[in-house]
């Protein structure tokens, strides 16, 4: 059973704080993704990684950075949180394309409020 | 740039009725996914459609893919309350299998 876990379900931070969101998967997946979800906008891809220490920008990378030091862990960093980063953040992972593992599996989400 | 459009965005239906959710996308892709999201929960994978003409069924839900028309449908048969959720389609948009999502269809099944 695929398991994707995220470090916090709810988080409240102040404007300007540095925020770390952690995601861990236990399926040895190559690919990991960070999305944000906002009402009426669906899910938008922030960053993704297809290998350790590799990262690629998604559709909305501004204001975010990521780190992937180990295969199972993918961190999203808000260097200086702003109120427009208040959102639900979802992490996902998937295996090698062309295999049964290529479906993206999602974590439970972190609801971040920036005051 | 790949665009994915779902309609309708909101759908209220009576129990026992049938309905279809549509997902159109703008560029060629060979993989389309359907997900379900319950309120306050994360996304759960429902279907993966991998080729033109693919059809998959699970219970009262059936998904199909027409890659030539760039259209997928999610058909609901004899709806029940438990199907109330938001349904997303997502299209494979790159070599690392990153997905572009539609805005979602919020389905409410009324007794």
PDB file of C-alpha atoms in Angstrom:
ATOM      1  CA  UNK A   1       0.000   0.000   0.000  1.00  0.00           C
ATOM      2  CA  UNK A   2       1.453   3.320  -1.082  1.00  0.00           C
ATOM      3  CA  UNK A   3       1.944   5.781   1.686  1.00  0.00           C
ATOM      4  CA  UNK A   4       2.730   9.454   1.280  1.00  0.00           C
ATOM      5  CA  UNK A   5       2.949  11.396   4.523  1.00  0.00           C
ATOM      6  CA  UNK A   6       3.250  15.109   5.154  1.00  0.00           C
ATOM      7  CA  UNK A   7       4.749  16.586   8.290  1.00  0.00           C
ATOM      8  CA  UNK A   8       1.801  18.735   9.354  1.00  0.00           C
ATOM      9  CA  UNK A   9      -1.917  18.765   8.639  1.00  0.00           C
ATOM     10  CA  UNK A  10      -2.366  22.379   9.768  1.00  0.00           C
ATOM     11  CA  UNK A  11       0.170  25.157  10.072  1.00  0.00           C
ATOM     12  CA  UNK A  12      -0.129  28.809  11.076  1.00  0.00           C
ATOM     13  CA  UNK A  13       2.785  31.129  10.309  1.00  0.00           C
ATOM     14  CA  UNK A  14       3.429  34.853  10.250  1.00  0.00           C
ATOM     15  CA  UNK A  15       4.360  36.935   7.223  1.00  0.00           C
ATOM     16  CA  UNK A  16       8.092  36.811   6.626  1.00  0.00           C
ATOM     17  CA  UNK A  17       8.703  33.525   8.418  1.00  0.00           C
ATOM     18  CA  UNK A  18      10.594  30.709   6.742  1.00  0.00           C
ATOM     19  CA  UNK A  19       8.355  27.677   6.365  1.00  0.00           C
ATOM     20  CA  UNK A  20       9.330  24.059   5.736  1.00  0.00           C
ATOM     21  CA  UNK A  21       6.839  21.490   4.509  1.00  0.00           C
ATOM     22  CA  UNK A  22       8.088  17.925   4.507  1.00  0.00           C
ATOM     23  CA  UNK A  23       6.870  14.989   2.468  1.00  0.00           C
ATOM     24  CA  UNK A  24       7.954  11.355   2.774  1.00  0.00           C
ATOM     25  CA  UNK A  25       6.966   8.396   0.590  1.00  0.00           C
ATOM     26  CA  UNK A  26       7.654   4.746   1.295  1.00  0.00           C
ATOM     27  CA  UNK A  27       7.279   3.235  -2.198  1.00  0.00           C
ATOM     28  CA  UNK A  28      10.739   3.943  -3.592  1.00  0.00           C
ATOM     29  CA  UNK A  29       9.171   6.274  -6.164  1.00  0.00           C
ATOM     30  CA  UNK A  30      11.453   8.247  -8.457  1.00  0.00           C
ATOM     31  CA  UNK A  31       9.166  11.241  -8.940  1.00  0.00           C
ATOM     32  CA  UNK A  32       7.851  13.603  -6.298  1.00  0.00           C
ATOM     33  CA  UNK A  33       5.654  16.665  -6.688  1.00  0.00           C
ATOM     34  CA  UNK A  34       4.410  19.661  -4.743  1.00  0.00           C
ATOM     35  CA  UNK A  35       1.058  21.244  -5.614  1.00  0.00           C
ATOM     36  CA  UNK A  36      -1.041  23.933  -4.086  1.00  0.00           C
ATOM     37  CA  UNK A  37      -4.812  23.765  -4.192  1.00  0.00           C
ATOM     38  CA  UNK A  38      -7.025  26.839  -4.090  1.00  0.00           C
ATOM     39  CA  UNK A  39     -10.796  27.069  -4.534  1.00  0.00           C
ATOM     40  CA  UNK A  40     -11.772  27.435  -8.179  1.00  0.00           C
ATOM     41  CA  UNK A  41      -8.185  26.970  -9.397  1.00  0.00           C
ATOM     42  CA  UNK A  42      -7.763  23.218  -9.007  1.00  0.00           C
ATOM     43  CA  UNK A  43      -4.276  21.935  -8.317  1.00  0.00           C
ATOM     44  CA  UNK A  44      -1.279  23.836  -9.594  1.00  0.00           C
ATOM     45  CA  UNK A  45       2.186  22.345  -9.780  1.00  0.00           C
ATOM     46  CA  UNK A  46       4.862  24.238  -7.848  1.00  0.00           C
ATOM     47  CA  UNK A  47       7.944  22.043  -8.241  1.00  0.00           C
ATOM     48  CA  UNK A  48       8.739  18.447  -9.007  1.00  0.00           C
ATOM     49  CA  UNK A  49      11.738  16.167  -8.778  1.00  0.00           C
ATOM     50  CA  UNK A  50      12.541  13.073 -10.810  1.00  0.00           C
ATOM     51  CA  UNK A  51      15.648  12.058  -8.901  1.00  0.00           C
ATOM     52  CA  UNK A  52      17.660  12.820  -5.801  1.00  0.00           C
ATOM     53  CA  UNK A  53      19.103  16.334  -5.897  1.00  0.00           C
ATOM     54  CA  UNK A  54      17.190  17.065  -9.121  1.00  0.00           C
ATOM     55  CA  UNK A  55      14.381  19.599  -9.272  1.00  0.00           C
ATOM     56  CA  UNK A  56      12.267  21.203 -11.949  1.00  0.00           C
ATOM     57  CA  UNK A  57      10.008  24.241 -11.804  1.00  0.00           C
ATOM     58  CA  UNK A  58       6.332  23.691 -12.262  1.00  0.00           C
ATOM     59  CA  UNK A  59       3.740  26.270 -13.229  1.00  0.00           C
ATOM     60  CA  UNK A  60       3.979  28.522 -10.154  1.00  0.00           C
ATOM     61  CA  UNK A  61       7.473  28.274  -8.592  1.00  0.00           C
ATOM     62  CA  UNK A  62       7.799  31.921  -7.546  1.00  0.00           C
ATOM     63  CA  UNK A  63       8.272  32.327  -3.814  1.00  0.00           C
ATOM     64  CA  UNK A  64       9.089  28.649  -3.282  1.00  0.00           C
ATOM     65  CA  UNK A  65      12.119  26.408  -3.312  1.00  0.00           C
ATOM     66  CA  UNK A  66      12.557  22.663  -2.824  1.00  0.00           C
ATOM     67  CA  UNK A  67      15.079  20.176  -1.587  1.00  0.00           C
ATOM     68  CA  UNK A  68      15.491  16.494  -2.291  1.00  0.00           C
ATOM     69  CA  UNK A  69      18.494  15.077  -0.469  1.00  0.00           C
ATOM     70  CA  UNK A  70      17.093  11.556  -0.155  1.00  0.00           C
ATOM     71  CA  UNK A  71      14.892   9.610  -2.533  1.00  0.00           C
ATOM     72  CA  UNK A  72      12.022   9.262  -0.088  1.00  0.00           C
ATOM     73  CA  UNK A  73      11.897  12.867   1.092  1.00  0.00           C
ATOM     74  CA  UNK A  74      10.906  16.051  -0.740  1.00  0.00           C
ATOM     75  CA  UNK A  75      10.754  19.361   1.085  1.00  0.00           C
ATOM     76  CA  UNK A  76       8.982  22.542   0.068  1.00  0.00           C
ATOM     77  CA  UNK A  77      10.410  25.777   1.442  1.00  0.00           C
ATOM     78  CA  UNK A  78       8.767  29.162   1.640  1.00  0.00           C
ATOM     79  CA  UNK A  79      11.734  31.478   2.158  1.00  0.00           C
ATOM     80  CA  UNK A  80       9.614  34.385   3.381  1.00  0.00           C
ATOM     81  CA  UNK A  81       5.969  33.482   3.767  1.00  0.00           C
ATOM     82  CA  UNK A  82       3.363  35.886   2.440  1.00  0.00           C
ATOM     83  CA  UNK A  83      -0.395  35.982   2.909  1.00  0.00           C
ATOM     84  CA  UNK A  84      -0.989  34.962  -0.718  1.00  0.00           C
ATOM     85  CA  UNK A  85       0.711  31.667   0.072  1.00  0.00           C
ATOM     86  CA  UNK A  86      -2.147  30.694   2.352  1.00  0.00           C
ATOM     87  CA  UNK A  87      -3.359  27.509   0.723  1.00  0.00           C
ATOM     88  CA  UNK A  88      -3.648  23.732   0.883  1.00  0.00           C
ATOM     89  CA  UNK A  89      -0.349  22.103  -0.091  1.00  0.00           C
ATOM     90  CA  UNK A  90      -0.367  18.588  -1.483  1.00  0.00           C
ATOM     91  CA  UNK A  91       2.607  16.341  -2.030  1.00  0.00           C
ATOM     92  CA  UNK A  92       2.500  13.429  -4.483  1.00  0.00           C
ATOM     93  CA  UNK A  93       4.835  10.708  -5.683  1.00  0.00           C
ATOM     94  CA  UNK A  94       4.922   8.359  -8.643  1.00  0.00           C
ATOM     95  CA  UNK A  95       7.091   5.601 -10.021  1.00  0.00           C
ATOM     96  CA  UNK A  96       8.830   5.126 -13.312  1.00  0.00           C
ATOM     97  CA  UNK A  97       6.719   5.968 -16.397  1.00  0.00           C
ATOM     98  CA  UNK A  98       5.400   2.893 -18.171  1.00  0.00           C
ATOM     99  CA  UNK A  99       5.120   0.873 -14.979  1.00  0.00           C
ATOM    100  CA  UNK A 100       2.163   0.136 -12.753  1.00  0.00           C
ATOM    101  CA  UNK A 101       3.538   2.650 -10.289  1.00  0.00           C
ATOM    102  CA  UNK A 102       3.270   5.662 -12.567  1.00  0.00           C
ATOM    103  CA  UNK A 103      -0.002   6.922 -11.040  1.00  0.00           C
ATOM    104  CA  UNK A 104       0.553   9.845  -8.706  1.00  0.00           C
ATOM    105  CA  UNK A 105      -0.298   9.090  -5.105  1.00  0.00           C
ATOM    106  CA  UNK A 106      -1.116  12.007  -2.863  1.00  0.00           C
ATOM    107  CA  UNK A 107      -0.396  12.799   0.747  1.00  0.00           C
ATOM    108  CA  UNK A 108      -3.087  14.069   3.146  1.00  0.00           C
ATOM    109  CA  UNK A 109      -2.233  17.731   2.563  1.00  0.00           C
ATOM    110  CA  UNK A 110      -1.035  20.606   4.737  1.00  0.00           C
ATOM    111  CA  UNK A 111      -3.368  23.505   5.218  1.00  0.00           C
ATOM    112  CA  UNK A 112      -1.156  26.580   5.678  1.00  0.00           C
ATOM    113  CA  UNK A 113      -2.418  29.878   6.996  1.00  0.00           C
ATOM    114  CA  UNK A 114      -0.081  32.878   6.760  1.00  0.00           C
ATOM    115  CA  UNK A 115      -1.101  35.793   8.965  1.00  0.00           C
TER     116      UNK A 115
ATOM    117  CA  UNK B   1       0.713  25.319 -22.730  1.00  0.00           C
ATOM    118  CA  UNK B   2      -1.603  22.485 -21.838  1.00  0.00           C
ATOM    119  CA  UNK B   3      -5.064  23.516 -20.661  1.00  0.00           C
ATOM    120  CA  UNK B   4      -7.556  21.140 -19.087  1.00  0.00           C
ATOM    121  CA  UNK B   5     -11.208  22.112 -18.823  1.00  0.00           C
ATOM    122  CA  UNK B   6     -13.859  20.259 -16.907  1.00  0.00           C
ATOM    123  CA  UNK B   7     -17.566  20.785 -17.042  1.00  0.00           C
ATOM    124  CA  UNK B   8     -19.745  21.195 -15.280  1.00  0.00           C
ATOM    125  CA  UNK B   9     -17.948  22.707 -12.292  1.00  0.00           C
ATOM    126  CA  UNK B  10     -20.907  22.048 -10.029  1.00  0.00           C
ATOM    127  CA  UNK B  11     -23.397  19.242 -10.358  1.00  0.00           C
ATOM    128  CA  UNK B  12     -26.386  18.405  -8.176  1.00  0.00           C
ATOM    129  CA  UNK B  13     -28.206  15.246  -9.059  1.00  0.00           C
ATOM    130  CA  UNK B  14     -30.895  13.052  -7.635  1.00  0.00           C
ATOM    131  CA  UNK B  15     -30.107   9.583  -6.387  1.00  0.00           C
ATOM    132  CA  UNK B  16     -30.716   6.996  -9.063  1.00  0.00           C
ATOM    133  CA  UNK B  17     -30.034   9.338 -11.996  1.00  0.00           C
ATOM    134  CA  UNK B  18     -27.270   9.154 -14.580  1.00  0.00           C
ATOM    135  CA  UNK B  19     -24.924  11.928 -15.540  1.00  0.00           C
ATOM    136  CA  UNK B  20     -21.634  12.604 -17.330  1.00  0.00           C
ATOM    137  CA  UNK B  21     -18.702  14.837 -16.443  1.00  0.00           C
ATOM    138  CA  UNK B  22     -16.570  16.044 -19.347  1.00  0.00           C
ATOM    139  CA  UNK B  23     -12.861  16.736 -19.499  1.00  0.00           C
ATOM    140  CA  UNK B  24     -11.345  18.488 -22.529  1.00  0.00           C
ATOM    141  CA  UNK B  25      -7.649  19.122 -22.971  1.00  0.00           C
ATOM    142  CA  UNK B  26      -5.762  21.259 -25.433  1.00  0.00           C
ATOM    143  CA  UNK B  27      -2.675  19.313 -26.558  1.00  0.00           C
ATOM    144  CA  UNK B  28      -1.834  15.745 -27.422  1.00  0.00           C
ATOM    145  CA  UNK B  29      -1.423  13.415 -24.487  1.00  0.00           C
ATOM    146  CA  UNK B  30      -1.557   9.667 -24.073  1.00  0.00           C
ATOM    147  CA  UNK B  31      -2.467   9.464 -20.422  1.00  0.00           C
ATOM    148  CA  UNK B  32      -5.414  10.779 -18.508  1.00  0.00           C
ATOM    149  CA  UNK B  33      -6.254  10.304 -14.844  1.00  0.00           C
ATOM    150  CA  UNK B  34      -9.389  10.702 -12.791  1.00  0.00           C
ATOM    151  CA  UNK B  35      -9.205  11.456  -9.079  1.00  0.00           C
ATOM    152  CA  UNK B  36     -11.758  11.836  -6.330  1.00  0.00           C
ATOM    153  CA  UNK B  37     -11.462  14.218  -3.392  1.00  0.00           C
ATOM    154  CA  UNK B  38     -13.733  14.170  -0.356  1.00  0.00           C
ATOM    155  CA  UNK B  39     -14.094  17.390   1.681  1.00  0.00           C
ATOM    156  CA  UNK B  40     -11.004  18.032   3.775  1.00  0.00           C
ATOM    157  CA  UNK B  41      -9.267  14.976   2.375  1.00  0.00           C
ATOM    158  CA  UNK B  42      -6.579  14.317  -0.165  1.00  0.00           C
ATOM    159  CA  UNK B  43      -6.935  12.984  -3.707  1.00  0.00           C
ATOM    160  CA  UNK B  44      -7.661   9.341  -4.373  1.00  0.00           C
ATOM    161  CA  UNK B  45      -6.831   7.797  -7.736  1.00  0.00           C
ATOM    162  CA  UNK B  46      -9.871   6.380  -9.560  1.00  0.00           C
ATOM    163  CA  UNK B  47      -8.797   5.601 -13.110  1.00  0.00           C
ATOM    164  CA  UNK B  48      -5.794   5.729 -15.391  1.00  0.00           C
ATOM    165  CA  UNK B  49      -6.615   5.807 -19.108  1.00  0.00           C
ATOM    166  CA  UNK B  50      -3.634   4.974 -21.282  1.00  0.00           C
ATOM    167  CA  UNK B  51      -4.811   4.825 -24.884  1.00  0.00           C
ATOM    168  CA  UNK B  52      -7.422   5.979 -27.352  1.00  0.00           C
ATOM    169  CA  UNK B  53     -10.702   4.194 -26.771  1.00  0.00           C
ATOM    170  CA  UNK B  54      -9.737   3.093 -23.261  1.00  0.00           C
ATOM    171  CA  UNK B  55     -12.705   2.432 -21.009  1.00  0.00           C
ATOM    172  CA  UNK B  56     -12.531   1.575 -17.335  1.00  0.00           C
ATOM    173  CA  UNK B  57     -15.322   0.870 -14.881  1.00  0.00           C
ATOM    174  CA  UNK B  58     -15.485   0.669 -11.130  1.00  0.00           C
ATOM    175  CA  UNK B  59     -18.872   0.274  -9.534  1.00  0.00           C
ATOM    176  CA  UNK B  60     -21.163   3.088 -10.695  1.00  0.00           C
ATOM    177  CA  UNK B  61     -18.354   5.049 -12.384  1.00  0.00           C
ATOM    178  CA  UNK B  62     -17.106   4.534 -15.919  1.00  0.00           C
ATOM    179  CA  UNK B  63     -14.355   6.553 -17.568  1.00  0.00           C
ATOM    180  CA  UNK B  64     -13.461   6.718 -21.241  1.00  0.00           C
ATOM    181  CA  UNK B  65     -10.841   8.426 -23.353  1.00  0.00           C
ATOM    182  CA  UNK B  66     -10.937   9.737 -26.936  1.00  0.00           C
ATOM    183  CA  UNK B  67      -7.450  11.035 -27.693  1.00  0.00           C
ATOM    184  CA  UNK B  68      -8.425  12.271 -31.154  1.00  0.00           C
ATOM    185  CA  UNK B  69     -11.140  14.496 -29.728  1.00  0.00           C
ATOM    186  CA  UNK B  70      -8.960  15.234 -26.668  1.00  0.00           C
ATOM    187  CA  UNK B  71     -11.916  14.331 -24.489  1.00  0.00           C
ATOM    188  CA  UNK B  72     -12.493  12.111 -21.509  1.00  0.00           C
ATOM    189  CA  UNK B  73     -15.803  11.416 -19.837  1.00  0.00           C
ATOM    190  CA  UNK B  74     -16.692  10.172 -16.378  1.00  0.00           C
ATOM    191  CA  UNK B  75     -20.138   8.618 -16.444  1.00  0.00           C
ATOM    192  CA  UNK B  76     -22.117   8.120 -13.276  1.00  0.00           C
ATOM    193  CA  UNK B  77     -24.806   5.459 -13.313  1.00  0.00           C
ATOM    194  CA  UNK B  78     -27.664   5.388 -10.783  1.00  0.00           C
ATOM    195  CA  UNK B  79     -25.982   7.853  -8.445  1.00  0.00           C
ATOM    196  CA  UNK B  80     -25.907   7.261  -4.703  1.00  0.00           C
ATOM    197  CA  UNK B  81     -25.096   9.700  -1.894  1.00  0.00           C
ATOM    198  CA  UNK B  82     -21.682   8.129  -1.294  1.00  0.00           C
ATOM    199  CA  UNK B  83     -20.546   9.436  -4.673  1.00  0.00           C
ATOM    200  CA  UNK B  84     -20.785  13.042  -3.467  1.00  0.00           C
ATOM    201  CA  UNK B  85     -17.256  14.444  -3.815  1.00  0.00           C
ATOM    202  CA  UNK B  86     -15.124  16.585  -6.104  1.00  0.00           C
ATOM    203  CA  UNK B  87     -13.821  14.822  -9.188  1.00  0.00           C
ATOM    204  CA  UNK B  88     -10.699  15.941 -11.007  1.00  0.00           C
ATOM    205  CA  UNK B  89      -9.315  14.912 -14.344  1.00  0.00           C
ATOM    206  CA  UNK B  90      -5.599  15.331 -14.954  1.00  0.00           C
ATOM    207  CA  UNK B  91      -3.569  15.061 -18.123  1.00  0.00           C
ATOM    208  CA  UNK B  92       0.006  13.915 -18.428  1.00  0.00           C
ATOM    209  CA  UNK B  93       1.986  16.874 -19.666  1.00  0.00           C
ATOM    210  CA  UNK B  94       5.671  16.017 -19.627  1.00  0.00           C
ATOM    211  CA  UNK B  95       8.423  13.472 -19.689  1.00  0.00           C
ATOM    212  CA  UNK B  96       8.517  13.195 -15.899  1.00  0.00           C
ATOM    213  CA  UNK B  97       4.803  12.574 -15.908  1.00  0.00           C
ATOM    214  CA  UNK B  98       3.841  15.848 -14.326  1.00  0.00           C
ATOM    215  CA  UNK B  99       0.099  16.379 -14.453  1.00  0.00           C
ATOM    216  CA  UNK B 100      -2.062  19.323 -15.363  1.00  0.00           C
ATOM    217  CA  UNK B 101      -5.363  19.252 -13.495  1.00  0.00           C
ATOM    218  CA  UNK B 102      -8.806  20.473 -14.391  1.00  0.00           C
ATOM    219  CA  UNK B 103     -10.613  22.762 -11.939  1.00  0.00           C
ATOM    220  CA  UNK B 104     -12.695  19.897 -10.595  1.00  0.00           C
ATOM    221  CA  UNK B 105     -16.392  19.026 -10.631  1.00  0.00           C
ATOM    222  CA  UNK B 106     -18.147  19.242  -7.282  1.00  0.00           C
ATOM    223  CA  UNK B 107     -20.810  16.546  -7.311  1.00  0.00           C
ATOM    224  CA  UNK B 108     -23.662  16.501  -4.814  1.00  0.00           C
ATOM    225  CA  UNK B 109     -26.059  13.579  -4.886  1.00  0.00           C
ATOM    226  CA  UNK B 110     -29.373  14.454  -3.282  1.00  0.00           C
ATOM    227  CA  UNK B 111     -31.721  11.902  -1.705  1.00  0.00           C
TER     228      UNK B 111
END
